[in-house]
Amino acid sequence: MKVLLIGANGTIGRAVRKQLEMRHEVVTAGRNEADLLVDITSPNSIKEMYLKIGKVDAVICAAGATFFGSLTELTPEKNEQSIQSKLKGQVNLVLLGHEHVNNNGSFTLTTGIIMEEPIVGGVSAAMVGGAIKAFVESAAFELPRGIRINHVSPTVIAESIEKYGPYFPGFEPVSAYRVAKAYQKSVEGIQSGKTYRVY
């Protein structure tokens, strides 16, 4: 398969790339140090990326910024960061990309455990995660030509525990390798509209 991986330089993205490039052609995309440069907050940038890459069999998004902070710190402007990047960025990859995905191809988006298990400071991230979950479940019925769509919802990643651990008291971390296996299931499997939980 020809797989487009957005966010290949992140902790999850690196693990997904390592997992998939043994069997597939992986083309990376991101803000820097990637085969293709893309800003997922910009529909025009997404369109340009798809025009450059042409047809693909799978699109994976392991990118998307969210605001972390308490509800009293959360302003409309800060919340918009999560909406523009994590939510609209991922949704627009599908809306602008399905014509570039081959028959029976797939999209795999990224959410996270906090949409189901809230944490202090995670309101904005939980909100967009829940919205992506709803989008995936609905879009699975309407995508044309047998194209599938799923999302991966991991808990805190062991490799990122020093940075994010304080936000996740009592949560059992999982390895990036385990999370990458869920993306493999989505790309190489048959299911659509599924939440791949890695907890």
PDB file of C-alpha atoms in Angstrom:
ATOM      1  CA  MET A   1       0.000   0.000   0.000  1.00  0.00           C
ATOM      2  CA  LYS A   2       0.908   3.635  -0.379  1.00  0.00           C
ATOM      3  CA  VAL A   3       0.322   5.230   3.030  1.00  0.00           C
ATOM      4  CA  LEU A   4       0.241   8.967   3.751  1.00  0.00           C
ATOM      5  CA  LEU A   5       1.294   9.568   7.363  1.00  0.00           C
ATOM      6  CA  ILE A   6       0.706  13.060   8.744  1.00  0.00           C
ATOM      7  CA  GLY A   7       2.602  13.768  11.957  1.00  0.00           C
ATOM      8  CA  ALA A   8       5.337  11.212  11.360  1.00  0.00           C
ATOM      9  CA  ASN A   9       7.842  13.011  13.603  1.00  0.00           C
ATOM     10  CA  GLY A  10       5.802  12.772  16.798  1.00  0.00           C
ATOM     11  CA  THR A  11       6.070  10.018  19.384  1.00  0.00           C
ATOM     12  CA  ILE A  12       3.133   8.100  17.933  1.00  0.00           C
ATOM     13  CA  GLY A  13       3.961   8.968  14.330  1.00  0.00           C
ATOM     14  CA  ARG A  14       7.504   7.604  14.572  1.00  0.00           C
ATOM     15  CA  ALA A  15       6.230   4.325  15.971  1.00  0.00           C
ATOM     16  CA  VAL A  16       3.531   4.046  13.297  1.00  0.00           C
ATOM     17  CA  ARG A  17       6.053   4.698  10.554  1.00  0.00           C
ATOM     18  CA  LYS A  18       8.390   2.033  11.917  1.00  0.00           C
ATOM     19  CA  GLN A  19       5.522  -0.443  12.120  1.00  0.00           C
ATOM     20  CA  LEU A  20       4.205   0.141   8.592  1.00  0.00           C
ATOM     21  CA  GLU A  21       7.264   0.841   6.462  1.00  0.00           C
ATOM     22  CA  MET A  22       8.309  -2.810   6.671  1.00  0.00           C
ATOM     23  CA  ARG A  23       5.372  -3.718   4.419  1.00  0.00           C
ATOM     24  CA  HIS A  24       4.194  -0.513   2.775  1.00  0.00           C
ATOM     25  CA  GLU A  25       5.413   2.650   1.083  1.00  0.00           C
ATOM     26  CA  VAL A  26       5.051   5.358   3.733  1.00  0.00           C
ATOM     27  CA  VAL A  27       5.027   8.995   2.613  1.00  0.00           C
ATOM     28  CA  THR A  28       5.398  11.429   5.503  1.00  0.00           C
ATOM     29  CA  ALA A  29       3.771  14.838   5.846  1.00  0.00           C
ATOM     30  CA  GLY A  30       4.095  17.514   8.496  1.00  0.00           C
ATOM     31  CA  ARG A  31       5.124  21.064   9.291  1.00  0.00           C
ATOM     32  CA  ASN A  32       8.820  20.255   8.841  1.00  0.00           C
ATOM     33  CA  GLU A  33      11.269  17.448   8.121  1.00  0.00           C
ATOM     34  CA  ALA A  34       8.801  15.426   6.063  1.00  0.00           C
ATOM     35  CA  ASP A  35       8.415  14.274   2.474  1.00  0.00           C
ATOM     36  CA  LEU A  36       5.538  16.735   2.085  1.00  0.00           C
ATOM     37  CA  LEU A  37       4.993  19.931   4.057  1.00  0.00           C
ATOM     38  CA  VAL A  38       1.476  20.546   5.318  1.00  0.00           C
ATOM     39  CA  ASP A  39      -0.316  22.730   7.835  1.00  0.00           C
ATOM     40  CA  ILE A  40      -3.520  20.866   8.708  1.00  0.00           C
ATOM     41  CA  THR A  41      -5.123  24.075  10.004  1.00  0.00           C
ATOM     42  CA  SER A  42      -5.107  25.347   6.401  1.00  0.00           C
ATOM     43  CA  PRO A  43      -7.512  23.771   3.870  1.00  0.00           C
ATOM     44  CA  ASN A  44      -5.381  25.164   1.038  1.00  0.00           C
ATOM     45  CA  SER A  45      -2.269  23.496   2.462  1.00  0.00           C
ATOM     46  CA  ILE A  46      -4.151  20.188   2.705  1.00  0.00           C
ATOM     47  CA  LYS A  47      -5.311  20.521  -0.910  1.00  0.00           C
ATOM     48  CA  GLU A  48      -1.756  21.185  -2.081  1.00  0.00           C
ATOM     49  CA  MET A  49      -0.484  18.128  -0.209  1.00  0.00           C
ATOM     50  CA  TYR A  50      -3.029  15.855  -1.862  1.00  0.00           C
ATOM     51  CA  LEU A  51      -2.287  17.289  -5.296  1.00  0.00           C
ATOM     52  CA  LYS A  52       1.418  16.560  -4.801  1.00  0.00           C
ATOM     53  CA  ILE A  53       1.010  13.014  -3.557  1.00  0.00           C
ATOM     54  CA  GLY A  54      -1.716  11.878  -5.952  1.00  0.00           C
ATOM     55  CA  LYS A  55      -3.547   8.655  -5.136  1.00  0.00           C
ATOM     56  CA  VAL A  56      -2.954   6.764  -1.878  1.00  0.00           C
ATOM     57  CA  ASP A  57      -4.361   3.665  -0.230  1.00  0.00           C
ATOM     58  CA  ALA A  58      -4.417   4.960   3.334  1.00  0.00           C
ATOM     59  CA  VAL A  59      -4.255   8.279   5.178  1.00  0.00           C
ATOM     60  CA  ILE A  60      -3.182   8.376   8.821  1.00  0.00           C
ATOM     61  CA  CYS A  61      -3.243  11.496  10.969  1.00  0.00           C
ATOM     62  CA  ALA A  62      -1.113  11.382  14.102  1.00  0.00           C
ATOM     63  CA  ALA A  63      -1.000  15.185  14.290  1.00  0.00           C
ATOM     64  CA  GLY A  64      -3.124  17.894  15.832  1.00  0.00           C
ATOM     65  CA  ALA A  65      -2.521  20.415  18.598  1.00  0.00           C
ATOM     66  CA  THR A  66      -4.839  20.903  21.575  1.00  0.00           C
ATOM     67  CA  PHE A  67      -4.941  23.313  24.477  1.00  0.00           C
ATOM     68  CA  PHE A  68      -4.188  21.857  27.912  1.00  0.00           C
ATOM     69  CA  GLY A  69      -5.252  23.943  30.882  1.00  0.00           C
ATOM     70  CA  SER A  70      -8.003  24.283  33.463  1.00  0.00           C
ATOM     71  CA  LEU A  71     -11.527  25.275  32.494  1.00  0.00           C
ATOM     72  CA  THR A  72     -11.079  28.670  34.155  1.00  0.00           C
ATOM     73  CA  GLU A  73      -8.057  29.272  31.902  1.00  0.00           C
ATOM     74  CA  LEU A  74      -9.885  28.151  28.771  1.00  0.00           C
ATOM     75  CA  THR A  75     -10.884  31.104  26.599  1.00  0.00           C
ATOM     76  CA  PRO A  76     -12.624  31.003  23.213  1.00  0.00           C
ATOM     77  CA  GLU A  77      -9.278  31.857  21.616  1.00  0.00           C
ATOM     78  CA  LYS A  78      -7.428  29.022  23.368  1.00  0.00           C
ATOM     79  CA  ASN A  79     -10.247  26.592  22.610  1.00  0.00           C
ATOM     80  CA  GLU A  80     -10.035  27.582  18.966  1.00  0.00           C
ATOM     81  CA  GLN A  81      -6.502  26.149  18.844  1.00  0.00           C
ATOM     82  CA  SER A  82      -7.931  22.691  19.481  1.00  0.00           C
ATOM     83  CA  ILE A  83     -10.836  23.195  17.087  1.00  0.00           C
ATOM     84  CA  GLN A  84      -8.701  24.445  14.203  1.00  0.00           C
ATOM     85  CA  SER A  85      -5.952  21.836  14.528  1.00  0.00           C
ATOM     86  CA  LYS A  86      -7.079  18.604  16.189  1.00  0.00           C
ATOM     87  CA  LEU A  87     -10.721  18.754  15.083  1.00  0.00           C
ATOM     88  CA  LYS A  88     -11.071  20.652  11.821  1.00  0.00           C
ATOM     89  CA  GLY A  89      -7.600  19.663  10.677  1.00  0.00           C
ATOM     90  CA  GLN A  90      -8.397  15.951  10.892  1.00  0.00           C
ATOM     91  CA  VAL A  91     -11.924  16.311   9.527  1.00  0.00           C
ATOM     92  CA  ASN A  92     -10.663  18.354   6.572  1.00  0.00           C
ATOM     93  CA  LEU A  93      -8.130  15.643   5.751  1.00  0.00           C
ATOM     94  CA  VAL A  94     -11.144  13.429   5.078  1.00  0.00           C
ATOM     95  CA  LEU A  95     -13.388  15.999   3.400  1.00  0.00           C
ATOM     96  CA  LEU A  96     -10.628  17.128   1.041  1.00  0.00           C
ATOM     97  CA  GLY A  97      -8.933  13.760   0.676  1.00  0.00           C
ATOM     98  CA  HIS A  98     -11.468  11.037  -0.035  1.00  0.00           C
ATOM     99  CA  GLU A  99     -11.193  11.598  -3.790  1.00  0.00           C
ATOM    100  CA  HIS A 100      -7.443  10.950  -3.493  1.00  0.00           C
ATOM    101  CA  VAL A 101      -7.915   7.634  -1.665  1.00  0.00           C
ATOM    102  CA  ASN A 102      -8.134   4.506  -3.786  1.00  0.00           C
ATOM    103  CA  ASN A 103     -11.109   2.140  -3.696  1.00  0.00           C
ATOM    104  CA  ASN A 104     -11.288   0.221  -0.403  1.00  0.00           C
ATOM    105  CA  GLY A 105      -8.688   2.518   1.132  1.00  0.00           C
ATOM    106  CA  SER A 106      -8.870   4.021   4.610  1.00  0.00           C
ATOM    107  CA  PHE A 107      -8.518   7.003   6.914  1.00  0.00           C
ATOM    108  CA  THR A 108      -7.240   6.648  10.478  1.00  0.00           C
ATOM    109  CA  LEU A 109      -7.589   9.643  12.802  1.00  0.00           C
ATOM    110  CA  THR A 110      -6.397  10.160  16.384  1.00  0.00           C
ATOM    111  CA  THR A 111      -8.349  10.911  19.564  1.00  0.00           C
ATOM    112  CA  GLY A 112      -7.447   9.907  23.139  1.00  0.00           C
ATOM    113  CA  ILE A 113      -8.586   8.411  26.408  1.00  0.00           C
ATOM    114  CA  ILE A 114      -9.629  11.729  27.943  1.00  0.00           C
ATOM    115  CA  MET A 115     -12.712  11.979  25.738  1.00  0.00           C
ATOM    116  CA  GLU A 116     -14.044   9.101  27.902  1.00  0.00           C
ATOM    117  CA  GLU A 117     -12.022   9.501  31.104  1.00  0.00           C
ATOM    118  CA  PRO A 118     -11.722  13.229  31.900  1.00  0.00           C
ATOM    119  CA  ILE A 119      -8.617  14.743  33.460  1.00  0.00           C
ATOM    120  CA  VAL A 120      -7.960  18.177  34.948  1.00  0.00           C
ATOM    121  CA  GLY A 121      -6.913  20.499  32.158  1.00  0.00           C
ATOM    122  CA  GLY A 122      -8.242  18.303  29.379  1.00  0.00           C
ATOM    123  CA  VAL A 123     -11.628  19.890  28.633  1.00  0.00           C
ATOM    124  CA  SER A 124     -10.696  21.264  25.220  1.00  0.00           C
ATOM    125  CA  ALA A 125      -8.893  18.107  24.114  1.00  0.00           C
ATOM    126  CA  ALA A 126     -11.752  15.903  25.354  1.00  0.00           C
ATOM    127  CA  MET A 127     -14.281  18.009  23.463  1.00  0.00           C
ATOM    128  CA  VAL A 128     -12.545  17.670  20.102  1.00  0.00           C
ATOM    129  CA  GLY A 129     -11.843  13.978  20.690  1.00  0.00           C
ATOM    130  CA  GLY A 130     -15.536  13.333  21.227  1.00  0.00           C
ATOM    131  CA  ALA A 131     -16.389  15.288  18.092  1.00  0.00           C
ATOM    132  CA  ILE A 132     -13.909  13.279  16.006  1.00  0.00           C
ATOM    133  CA  LYS A 133     -15.370  10.036  17.373  1.00  0.00           C
ATOM    134  CA  ALA A 134     -18.866  11.118  16.311  1.00  0.00           C
ATOM    135  CA  PHE A 135     -17.594  12.205  12.889  1.00  0.00           C
ATOM    136  CA  VAL A 136     -15.857   8.861  12.312  1.00  0.00           C
ATOM    137  CA  GLU A 137     -18.892   6.822  13.334  1.00  0.00           C
ATOM    138  CA  SER A 138     -21.166   8.796  11.004  1.00  0.00           C
ATOM    139  CA  ALA A 139     -18.772   9.182   8.063  1.00  0.00           C
ATOM    140  CA  ALA A 140     -18.190   5.415   8.013  1.00  0.00           C
ATOM    141  CA  PHE A 141     -21.680   5.012   6.524  1.00  0.00           C
ATOM    142  CA  GLU A 142     -21.222   7.597   3.782  1.00  0.00           C
ATOM    143  CA  LEU A 143     -17.671   7.361   2.484  1.00  0.00           C
ATOM    144  CA  PRO A 144     -17.755   6.183  -1.145  1.00  0.00           C
ATOM    145  CA  ARG A 145     -16.063   3.285  -2.952  1.00  0.00           C
ATOM    146  CA  GLY A 146     -15.562   1.093   0.081  1.00  0.00           C
ATOM    147  CA  ILE A 147     -13.315   3.605   1.851  1.00  0.00           C
ATOM    148  CA  ARG A 148     -13.110   2.922   5.583  1.00  0.00           C
ATOM    149  CA  ILE A 149     -12.524   5.303   8.489  1.00  0.00           C
ATOM    150  CA  ASN A 150     -11.493   4.633  12.104  1.00  0.00           C
ATOM    151  CA  HIS A 151      -9.769   6.423  14.965  1.00  0.00           C
ATOM    152  CA  VAL A 152      -7.196   5.354  17.515  1.00  0.00           C
ATOM    153  CA  SER A 153      -7.739   6.406  21.125  1.00  0.00           C
ATOM    154  CA  PRO A 154      -4.626   5.842  23.260  1.00  0.00           C
ATOM    155  CA  THR A 155      -3.974   6.529  26.906  1.00  0.00           C
ATOM    156  CA  VAL A 156      -0.794   8.366  27.941  1.00  0.00           C
ATOM    157  CA  ILE A 157       2.256   7.094  26.050  1.00  0.00           C
ATOM    158  CA  ALA A 158       5.117   5.649  28.094  1.00  0.00           C
ATOM    159  CA  GLU A 159       7.697   7.486  25.997  1.00  0.00           C
ATOM    160  CA  SER A 160       5.978  10.803  26.841  1.00  0.00           C
ATOM    161  CA  ILE A 161       5.374  10.141  30.513  1.00  0.00           C
ATOM    162  CA  GLU A 162       7.852  12.768  31.736  1.00  0.00           C
ATOM    163  CA  LYS A 163       6.014  15.500  29.817  1.00  0.00           C
ATOM    164  CA  TYR A 164       2.407  14.392  30.240  1.00  0.00           C
ATOM    165  CA  GLY A 165       2.526  12.125  33.291  1.00  0.00           C
ATOM    166  CA  PRO A 166       1.406  14.825  35.767  1.00  0.00           C
ATOM    167  CA  TYR A 167      -1.827  15.247  33.776  1.00  0.00           C
ATOM    168  CA  PHE A 168      -2.622  11.516  34.087  1.00  0.00           C
ATOM    169  CA  PRO A 169      -2.406  10.480  37.749  1.00  0.00           C
ATOM    170  CA  GLY A 170      -3.112   6.775  38.189  1.00  0.00           C
ATOM    171  CA  PHE A 171      -3.280   6.063  34.448  1.00  0.00           C
ATOM    172  CA  GLU A 172      -1.304   3.063  33.201  1.00  0.00           C
ATOM    173  CA  PRO A 173       0.933   4.203  30.320  1.00  0.00           C
ATOM    174  CA  VAL A 174       1.232   2.145  27.141  1.00  0.00           C
ATOM    175  CA  SER A 175       4.142   1.882  24.748  1.00  0.00           C
ATOM    176  CA  ALA A 176       4.166   3.695  21.431  1.00  0.00           C
ATOM    177  CA  TYR A 177       4.676   0.266  19.863  1.00  0.00           C
ATOM    178  CA  ARG A 178       1.325  -0.953  21.209  1.00  0.00           C
ATOM    179  CA  VAL A 179      -0.388   2.173  19.952  1.00  0.00           C
ATOM    180  CA  ALA A 180       1.195   1.752  16.520  1.00  0.00           C
ATOM    181  CA  LYS A 181      -0.270  -1.749  16.302  1.00  0.00           C
ATOM    182  CA  ALA A 182      -3.756  -0.209  16.527  1.00  0.00           C
ATOM    183  CA  TYR A 183      -3.002   1.977  13.507  1.00  0.00           C
ATOM    184  CA  GLN A 184      -1.829  -1.148  11.699  1.00  0.00           C
ATOM    185  CA  LYS A 185      -5.162  -2.823  12.494  1.00  0.00           C
ATOM    186  CA  SER A 186      -7.017   0.138  11.050  1.00  0.00           C
ATOM    187  CA  VAL A 187      -4.947   0.306   7.857  1.00  0.00           C
ATOM    188  CA  GLU A 188      -4.685  -3.412   7.141  1.00  0.00           C
ATOM    189  CA  GLY A 189      -7.991  -4.608   8.619  1.00  0.00           C
ATOM    190  CA  ILE A 190     -11.603  -4.548   7.449  1.00  0.00           C
ATOM    191  CA  GLN A 191     -13.465  -2.547  10.091  1.00  0.00           C
ATOM    192  CA  SER A 192     -14.914   0.931   9.704  1.00  0.00           C
ATOM    193  CA  GLY A 193     -16.365   3.425  12.169  1.00  0.00           C
ATOM    194  CA  LYS A 194     -14.370   1.810  14.971  1.00  0.00           C
ATOM    195  CA  THR A 195     -12.665   3.244  18.041  1.00  0.00           C
ATOM    196  CA  TYR A 196      -9.375   1.409  18.579  1.00  0.00           C
ATOM    197  CA  ARG A 197      -8.805   1.927  22.305  1.00  0.00           C
ATOM    198  CA  VAL A 198      -5.255   1.358  23.558  1.00  0.00           C
ATOM    199  CA  TYR A 199      -5.527   1.553  27.353  1.00  0.00           C
TER     200      TYR A 199
END
